[in-house]
Coordinates of C-alpha atoms in Angstrom, one line a residue:
X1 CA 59.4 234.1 -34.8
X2 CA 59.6 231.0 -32.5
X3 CA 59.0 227.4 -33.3
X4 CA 55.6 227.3 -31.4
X5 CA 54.1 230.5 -33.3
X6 CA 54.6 228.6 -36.8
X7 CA 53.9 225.4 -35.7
X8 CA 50.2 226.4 -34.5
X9 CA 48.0 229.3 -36.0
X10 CA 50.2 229.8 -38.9
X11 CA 49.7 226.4 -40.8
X12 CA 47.1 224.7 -43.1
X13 CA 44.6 222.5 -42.5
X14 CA 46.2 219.6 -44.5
X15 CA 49.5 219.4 -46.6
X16 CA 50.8 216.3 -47.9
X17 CA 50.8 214.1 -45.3
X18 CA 51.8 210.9 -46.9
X19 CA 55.5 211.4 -49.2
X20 CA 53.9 208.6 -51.7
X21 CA 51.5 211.2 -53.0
X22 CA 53.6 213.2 -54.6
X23 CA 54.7 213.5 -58.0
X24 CA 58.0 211.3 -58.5
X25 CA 59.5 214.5 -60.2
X26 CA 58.1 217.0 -58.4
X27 CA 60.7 218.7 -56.2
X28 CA 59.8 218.9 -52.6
X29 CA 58.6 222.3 -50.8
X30 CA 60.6 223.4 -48.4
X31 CA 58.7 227.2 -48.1
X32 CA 58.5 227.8 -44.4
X33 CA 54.4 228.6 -43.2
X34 CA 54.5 231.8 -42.9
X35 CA 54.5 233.7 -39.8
X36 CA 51.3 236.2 -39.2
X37 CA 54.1 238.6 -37.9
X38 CA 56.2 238.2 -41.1
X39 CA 52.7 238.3 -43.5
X40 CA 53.3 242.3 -44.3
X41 CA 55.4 245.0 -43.2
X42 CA 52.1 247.0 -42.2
X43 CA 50.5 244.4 -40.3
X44 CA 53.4 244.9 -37.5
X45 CA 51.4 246.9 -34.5
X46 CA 54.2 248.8 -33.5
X47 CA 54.1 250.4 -37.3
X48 CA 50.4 250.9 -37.1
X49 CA 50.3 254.0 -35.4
X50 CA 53.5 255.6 -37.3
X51 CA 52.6 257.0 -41.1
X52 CA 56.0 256.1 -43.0
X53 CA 57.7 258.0 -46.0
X54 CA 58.3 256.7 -49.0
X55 CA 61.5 256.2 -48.2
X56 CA 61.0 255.1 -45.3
X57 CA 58.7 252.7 -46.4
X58 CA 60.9 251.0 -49.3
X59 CA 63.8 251.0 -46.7
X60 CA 61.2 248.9 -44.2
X61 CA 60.0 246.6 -47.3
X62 CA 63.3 245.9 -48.1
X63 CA 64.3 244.4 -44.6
X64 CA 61.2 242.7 -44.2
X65 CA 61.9 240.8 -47.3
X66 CA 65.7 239.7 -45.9
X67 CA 64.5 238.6 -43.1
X68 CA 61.9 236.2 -44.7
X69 CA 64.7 235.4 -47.0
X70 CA 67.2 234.0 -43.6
X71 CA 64.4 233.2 -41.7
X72 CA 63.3 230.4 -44.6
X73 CA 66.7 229.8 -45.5
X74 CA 67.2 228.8 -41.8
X75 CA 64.9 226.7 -41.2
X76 CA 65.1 224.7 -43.8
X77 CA 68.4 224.4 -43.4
X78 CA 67.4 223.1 -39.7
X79 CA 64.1 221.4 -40.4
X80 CA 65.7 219.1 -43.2
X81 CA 62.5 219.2 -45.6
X82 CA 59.2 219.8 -45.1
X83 CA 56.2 219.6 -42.7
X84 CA 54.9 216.4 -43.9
X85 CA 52.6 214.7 -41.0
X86 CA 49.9 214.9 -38.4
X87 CA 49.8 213.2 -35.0
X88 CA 47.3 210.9 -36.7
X89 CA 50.2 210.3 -39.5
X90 CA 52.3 209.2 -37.0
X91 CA 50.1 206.5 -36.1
X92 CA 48.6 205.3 -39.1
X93 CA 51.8 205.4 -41.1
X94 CA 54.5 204.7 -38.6
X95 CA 52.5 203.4 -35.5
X96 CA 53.3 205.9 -32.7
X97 CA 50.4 206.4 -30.6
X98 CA 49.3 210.1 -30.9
X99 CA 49.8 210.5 -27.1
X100 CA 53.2 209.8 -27.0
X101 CA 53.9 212.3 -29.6
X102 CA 51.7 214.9 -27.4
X103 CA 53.6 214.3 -24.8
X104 CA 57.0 214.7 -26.6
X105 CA 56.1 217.4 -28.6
X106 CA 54.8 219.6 -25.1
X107 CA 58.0 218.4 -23.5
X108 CA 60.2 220.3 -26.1
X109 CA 58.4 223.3 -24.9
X110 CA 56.3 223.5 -28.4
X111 CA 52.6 224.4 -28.4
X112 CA 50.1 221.5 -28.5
X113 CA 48.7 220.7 -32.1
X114 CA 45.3 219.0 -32.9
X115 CA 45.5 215.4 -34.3
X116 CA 45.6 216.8 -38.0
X117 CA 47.5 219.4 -37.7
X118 CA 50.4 218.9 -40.2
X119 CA 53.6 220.1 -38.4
X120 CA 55.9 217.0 -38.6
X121 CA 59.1 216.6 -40.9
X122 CA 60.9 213.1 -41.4
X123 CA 63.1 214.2 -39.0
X124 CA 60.8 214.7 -36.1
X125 CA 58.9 211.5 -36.9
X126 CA 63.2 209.5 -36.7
X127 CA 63.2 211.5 -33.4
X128 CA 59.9 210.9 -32.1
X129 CA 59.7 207.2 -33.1
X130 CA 62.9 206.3 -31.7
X131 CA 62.1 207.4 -28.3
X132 CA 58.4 206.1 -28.3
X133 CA 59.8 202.8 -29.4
X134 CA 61.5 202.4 -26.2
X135 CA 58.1 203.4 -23.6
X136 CA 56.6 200.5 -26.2
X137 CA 58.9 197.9 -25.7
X138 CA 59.4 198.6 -21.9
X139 CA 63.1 200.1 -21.5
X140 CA 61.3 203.4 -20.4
X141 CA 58.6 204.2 -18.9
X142 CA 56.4 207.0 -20.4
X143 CA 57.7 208.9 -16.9
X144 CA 61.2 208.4 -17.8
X145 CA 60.3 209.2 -21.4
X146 CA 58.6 212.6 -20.7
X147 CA 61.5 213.8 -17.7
X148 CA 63.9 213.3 -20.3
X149 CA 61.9 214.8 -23.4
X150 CA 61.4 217.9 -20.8
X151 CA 65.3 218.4 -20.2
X152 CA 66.4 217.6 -24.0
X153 CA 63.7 220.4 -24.5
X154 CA 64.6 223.0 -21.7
X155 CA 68.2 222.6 -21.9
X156 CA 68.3 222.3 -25.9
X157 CA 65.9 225.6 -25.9
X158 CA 68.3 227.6 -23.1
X159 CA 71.3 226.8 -25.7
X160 CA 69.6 227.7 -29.0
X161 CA 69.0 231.5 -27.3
X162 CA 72.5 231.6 -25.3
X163 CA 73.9 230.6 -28.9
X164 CA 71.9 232.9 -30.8
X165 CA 72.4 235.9 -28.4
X166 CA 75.8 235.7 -28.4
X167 CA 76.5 235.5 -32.7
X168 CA 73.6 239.2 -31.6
X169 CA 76.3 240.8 -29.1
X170 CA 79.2 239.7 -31.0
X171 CA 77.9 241.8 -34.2
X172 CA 77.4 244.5 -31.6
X173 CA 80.6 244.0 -30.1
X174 CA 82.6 244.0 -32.8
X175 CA 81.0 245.5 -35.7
X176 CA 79.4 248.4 -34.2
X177 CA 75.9 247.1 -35.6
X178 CA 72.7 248.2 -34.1
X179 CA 70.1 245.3 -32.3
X180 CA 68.2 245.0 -35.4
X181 CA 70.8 244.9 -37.8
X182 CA 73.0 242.5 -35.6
X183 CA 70.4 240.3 -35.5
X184 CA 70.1 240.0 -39.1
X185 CA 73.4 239.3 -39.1
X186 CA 73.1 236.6 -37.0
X187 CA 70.1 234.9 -39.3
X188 CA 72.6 235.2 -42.0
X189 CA 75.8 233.4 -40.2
X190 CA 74.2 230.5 -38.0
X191 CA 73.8 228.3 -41.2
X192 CA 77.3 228.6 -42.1
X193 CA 78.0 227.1 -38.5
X194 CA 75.4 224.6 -38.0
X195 CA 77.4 221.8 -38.9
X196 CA 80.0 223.0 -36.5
X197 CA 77.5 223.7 -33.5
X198 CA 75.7 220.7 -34.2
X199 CA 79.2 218.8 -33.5
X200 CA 80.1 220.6 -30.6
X201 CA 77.1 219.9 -28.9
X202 CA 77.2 216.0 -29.4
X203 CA 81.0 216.6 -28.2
X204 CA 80.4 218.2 -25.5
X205 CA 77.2 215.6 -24.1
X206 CA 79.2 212.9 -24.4
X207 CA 82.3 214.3 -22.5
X208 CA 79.2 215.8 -19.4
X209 CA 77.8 212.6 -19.9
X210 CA 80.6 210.2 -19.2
X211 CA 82.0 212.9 -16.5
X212 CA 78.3 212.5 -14.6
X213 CA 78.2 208.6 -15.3
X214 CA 81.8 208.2 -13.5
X215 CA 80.0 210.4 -10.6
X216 CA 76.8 207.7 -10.4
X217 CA 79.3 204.8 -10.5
X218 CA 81.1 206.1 -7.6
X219 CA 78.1 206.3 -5.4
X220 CA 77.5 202.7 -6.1
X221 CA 80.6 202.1 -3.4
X222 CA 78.9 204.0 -0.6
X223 CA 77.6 201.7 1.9
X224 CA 74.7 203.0 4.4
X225 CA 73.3 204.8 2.0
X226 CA 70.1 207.6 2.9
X227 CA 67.3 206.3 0.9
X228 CA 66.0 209.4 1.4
X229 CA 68.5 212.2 0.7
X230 CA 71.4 209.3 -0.9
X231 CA 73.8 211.9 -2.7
X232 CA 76.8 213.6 0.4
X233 CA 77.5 217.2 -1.4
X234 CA 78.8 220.5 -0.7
X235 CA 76.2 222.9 -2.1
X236 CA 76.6 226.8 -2.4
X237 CA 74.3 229.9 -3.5
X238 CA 75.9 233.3 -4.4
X239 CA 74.4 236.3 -5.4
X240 CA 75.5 240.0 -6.2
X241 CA 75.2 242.5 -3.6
X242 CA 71.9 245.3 -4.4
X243 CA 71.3 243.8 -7.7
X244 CA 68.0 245.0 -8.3
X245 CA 69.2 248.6 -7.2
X246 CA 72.0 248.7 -10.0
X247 CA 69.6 247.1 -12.2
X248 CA 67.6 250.3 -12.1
X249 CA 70.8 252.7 -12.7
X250 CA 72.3 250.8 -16.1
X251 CA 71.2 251.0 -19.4
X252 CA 70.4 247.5 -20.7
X253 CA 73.4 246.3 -22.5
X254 CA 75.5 247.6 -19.0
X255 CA 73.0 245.7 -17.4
X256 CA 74.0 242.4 -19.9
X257 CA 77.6 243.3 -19.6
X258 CA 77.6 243.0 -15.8
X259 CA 75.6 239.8 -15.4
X260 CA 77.9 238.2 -18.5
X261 CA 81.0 239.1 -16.5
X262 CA 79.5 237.6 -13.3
X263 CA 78.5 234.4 -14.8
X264 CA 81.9 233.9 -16.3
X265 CA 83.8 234.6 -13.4
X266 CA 81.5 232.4 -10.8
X267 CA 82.0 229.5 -13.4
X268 CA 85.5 230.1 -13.9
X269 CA 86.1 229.6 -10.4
X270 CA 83.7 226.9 -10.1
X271 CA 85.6 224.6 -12.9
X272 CA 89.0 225.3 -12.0
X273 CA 87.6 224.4 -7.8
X274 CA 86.3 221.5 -9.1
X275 CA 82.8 222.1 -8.7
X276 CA 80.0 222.0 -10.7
X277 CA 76.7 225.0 -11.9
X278 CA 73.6 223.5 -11.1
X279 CA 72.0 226.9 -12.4
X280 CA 71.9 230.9 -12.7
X281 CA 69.0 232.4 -12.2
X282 CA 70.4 236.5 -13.4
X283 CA 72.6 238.0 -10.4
X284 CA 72.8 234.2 -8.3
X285 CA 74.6 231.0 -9.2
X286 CA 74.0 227.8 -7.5
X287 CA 77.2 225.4 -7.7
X288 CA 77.6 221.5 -6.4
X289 CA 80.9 219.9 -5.4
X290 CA 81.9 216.4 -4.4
X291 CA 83.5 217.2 -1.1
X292 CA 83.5 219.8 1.7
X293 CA 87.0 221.3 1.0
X294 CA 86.7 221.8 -2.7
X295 CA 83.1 223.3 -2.2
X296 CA 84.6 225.5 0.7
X297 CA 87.6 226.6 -1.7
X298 CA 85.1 227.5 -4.3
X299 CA 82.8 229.5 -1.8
X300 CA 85.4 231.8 -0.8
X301 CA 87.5 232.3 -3.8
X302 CA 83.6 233.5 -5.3
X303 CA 83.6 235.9 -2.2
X304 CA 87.3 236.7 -2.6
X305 CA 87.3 237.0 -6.6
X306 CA 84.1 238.7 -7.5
X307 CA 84.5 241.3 -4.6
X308 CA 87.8 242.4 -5.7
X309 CA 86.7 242.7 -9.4
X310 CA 86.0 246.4 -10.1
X311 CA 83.7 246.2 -12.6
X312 CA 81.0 243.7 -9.9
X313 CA 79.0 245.0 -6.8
X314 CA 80.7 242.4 -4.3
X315 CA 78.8 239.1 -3.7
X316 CA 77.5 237.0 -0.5
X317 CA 77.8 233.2 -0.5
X318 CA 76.1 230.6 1.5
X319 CA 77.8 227.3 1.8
X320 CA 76.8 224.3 3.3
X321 CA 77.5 220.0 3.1
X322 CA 75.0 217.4 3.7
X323 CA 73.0 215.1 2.1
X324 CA 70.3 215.7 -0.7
X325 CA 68.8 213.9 -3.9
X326 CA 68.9 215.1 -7.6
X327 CA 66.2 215.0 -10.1
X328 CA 65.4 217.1 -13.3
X329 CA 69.0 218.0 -13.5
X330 CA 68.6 220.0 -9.8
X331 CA 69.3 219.0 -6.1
X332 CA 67.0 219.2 -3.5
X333 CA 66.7 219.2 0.2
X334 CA 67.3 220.4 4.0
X335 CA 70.9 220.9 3.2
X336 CA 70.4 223.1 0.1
X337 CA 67.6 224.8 1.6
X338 CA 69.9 225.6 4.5
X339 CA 72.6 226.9 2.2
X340 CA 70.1 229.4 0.2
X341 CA 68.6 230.5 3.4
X342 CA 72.7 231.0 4.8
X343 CA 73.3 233.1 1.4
X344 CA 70.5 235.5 2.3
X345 CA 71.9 236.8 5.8
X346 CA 75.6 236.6 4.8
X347 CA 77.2 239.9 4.8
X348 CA 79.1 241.7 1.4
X349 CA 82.2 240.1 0.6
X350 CA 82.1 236.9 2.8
X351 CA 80.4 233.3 3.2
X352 CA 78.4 231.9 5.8
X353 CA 78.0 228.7 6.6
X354 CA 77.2 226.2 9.6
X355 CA 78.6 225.1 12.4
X356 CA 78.5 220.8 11.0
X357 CA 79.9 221.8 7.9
X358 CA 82.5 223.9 9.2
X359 CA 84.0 220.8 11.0
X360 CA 83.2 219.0 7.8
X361 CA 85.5 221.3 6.3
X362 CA 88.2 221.2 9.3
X363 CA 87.9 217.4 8.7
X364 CA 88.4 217.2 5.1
X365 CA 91.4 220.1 5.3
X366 CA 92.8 220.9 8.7
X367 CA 94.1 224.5 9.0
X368 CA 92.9 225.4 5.5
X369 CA 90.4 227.3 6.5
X370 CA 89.1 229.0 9.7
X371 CA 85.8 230.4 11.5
X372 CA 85.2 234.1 11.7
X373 CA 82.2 235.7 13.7
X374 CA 79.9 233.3 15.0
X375 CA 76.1 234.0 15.7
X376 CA 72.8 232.5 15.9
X377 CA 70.1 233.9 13.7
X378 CA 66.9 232.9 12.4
X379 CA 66.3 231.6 9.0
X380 CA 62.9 231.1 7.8
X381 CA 61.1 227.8 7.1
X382 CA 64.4 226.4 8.8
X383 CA 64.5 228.2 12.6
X384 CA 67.5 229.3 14.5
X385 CA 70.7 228.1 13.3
X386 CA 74.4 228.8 14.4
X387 CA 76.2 230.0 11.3
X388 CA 79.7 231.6 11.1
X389 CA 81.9 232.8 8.4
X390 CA 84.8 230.8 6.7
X391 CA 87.8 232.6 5.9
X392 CA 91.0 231.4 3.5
X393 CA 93.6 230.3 6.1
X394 CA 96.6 228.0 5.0
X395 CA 94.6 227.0 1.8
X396 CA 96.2 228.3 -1.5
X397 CA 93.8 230.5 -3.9
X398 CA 92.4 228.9 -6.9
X399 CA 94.8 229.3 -10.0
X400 CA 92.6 230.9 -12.3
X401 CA 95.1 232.5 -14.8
X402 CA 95.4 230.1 -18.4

């Protein structure tokens, strides 16, 4: 049951809206709206067509009703009271125009709600105020305010489901439990480390944020600076080998297992060269480094890592330095372009890159890494380009043992 299904269709028309209407001893409610889905055991579809025993059916009843039970136990635990305004709350009682709040609330990635629809805790209205307040006295613009509501919201959103799947394959893993019962489990132990997770994550901004602000600083230094593309990086693309034919031989938890071991090997590597994940999109990771030899170490130890782990398909990497620009937590460009075009002709096991950042490399680390076979091949959208592999030559391998 996601946020968006019970903030929509699921809610009435009007709730108490302003706090000074309720009785001074009445206790607020924190019941949960209830999800269509959750309304009856029957009403599921997939149960429609499937006549149920009586013991089948009491067995059914009686996890529908513990998983209302965590489910509402959950989010009140996250929600922090109830639903108690409207867009049209918001300004009348607290003065924040209703389109900032639409514009917030569809940043998060929640699904628009009509001007009286009551969907907003004390919480949300701390949260949306405090960033409205800043479009209304000019330190943002309403741009700036909605690119940054969009990545609290996509990022934020990623983390709550990596979180959550993980407590789900960890009850697998090491309880034996089935999907369904693991992820009962999981409603049942996520309040007891909320407080935890909550401090993590405010930990762990601060330490990206003040790693990323040293980065910004240092590019105040450069001089003759492209306007255009301002940001010199090494960028690099690698992706498993036949992905989407092994996808059709495994099961889908061998499927998970594999994809779970690649993306913790790549950003193994990744950290410990120095580098930086820009994203994984399933079998391909895209990584960012500050200078040509650190993103040519991490480049081949990726090719040489991954390809000697048994349990991977081997991997092709395409590497490349030059300039871009970054918005929306992303890099763009003729150089990353380049690199993503490189990663699709390199062969099994090895990395291709160009002939300017090659010497780049060479430059940056003479003898600590050399050219293999050279050719000139056709990428499209991009045209012929000379590209080459890079090989470890004096370089050491990354330490990756703790």
């Amino acid at each position: 049951m996601s946020e968006a299904d019970m903030d929509e269709g699921s809610l009435p028309e009007r709730t108490l809206a302003d706090p000074s209407q309720a009785s001074p001893d009445a206790a607020p409610s924190f019941d949960p709206p209830v999800d269509p889905a959750l309304s009856t055991p029957e009403s599921s579809p997939d149960l429609e067509q499937t006549p149920l025993e009586g013991t089948e059916l009491l067995d059914l009843n009686r996890r529908f009703a513990a998983v209302r039970r965590s489910v509402g136990a959950l989010e009140r635990s996250l929600l922090q009271g109830p639903r108690r305004y409207s867009r049209r709350d918001l300004l009348e009682d607290q003065q924040i125009p209703e389109r900032l709040t639409s514009v917030y609330w569809r940043s998060l990635g929640f699904s628009p709600v009509d001007e009286d629809t009551v969907v907003f805790t004390e919480e949300d209205a701390y949260a949306i105020g405090d960033l409205a307040a800043m479009v209304e006295e000019g330190v943002l613009s309403e741009r700036a305010f909605a690119s940054i509501t969009r990545g609290l919201g996509f990022h934020m959103g990623r983390l709550a489901m990596w979180i959550t799947e993980a407590l789900v394959d960890e009850a697998k893993y090491s309880e034996e439990m089935g999907d369904a019962e693991a992820r009962q489990r999981m409603l049942e132990v996520i309040p007891e480390l909320l407080e935890t997770l909550e401090s993590q994550v405010m930990f762990t901004f601060r330490r990206q944020l003040a790693a990323y602000a040293a980065r910004a600083g240092s590019e105040v230094l450069h001089s003759g600076t492209d306007e255009l593309f301002p940001l010199q990086r090494a960028v690099g693309f690698a992706d498993l080998v036949q992905f989407t034919r092994l996808a059709q031989d495994l099961s889908g938890a061998q499927l998970a297992e594999v994809v779970g071991r690649f993306e913790a090997v790549s950003r193994d590597v990744i950290s410990v060269g120095g580098g930086r994940v820009v994203k994984t999109v399933g079998d391909e990771i895209m990584f960012l480094t500050d200078s040509p030899a650190d993103g040519a170490q991490i480049a081949v130890s990726l090719a040489e890592t991954i390809t000697a782990d048994p349990a991977l398909p081997p991997v092709r990497v395409g590497f490349a330095w030059g300039s871009m620009f970054s918005r929306y937590g992303d890099v763009f460009g003729p150089t990353v372009n380049l690199a993503a075009r490189m990663e699709s002709v390199a062969r099994p096991g090895t990395v291709t890159t160009d002939v300017e950042t090659a010497e780049a490399v060479e430059a940056a680390l003479p003898g600590g890494f050399a050219a293999g076979s050279e050719e000139d091949v056709d990428l499209p959208g991009i045209g012929e380009v000379h590209v080459l592999e890079l090989h470890r030559d004096a370089s050491a391998p990354l330490a990756l043992e703790l």
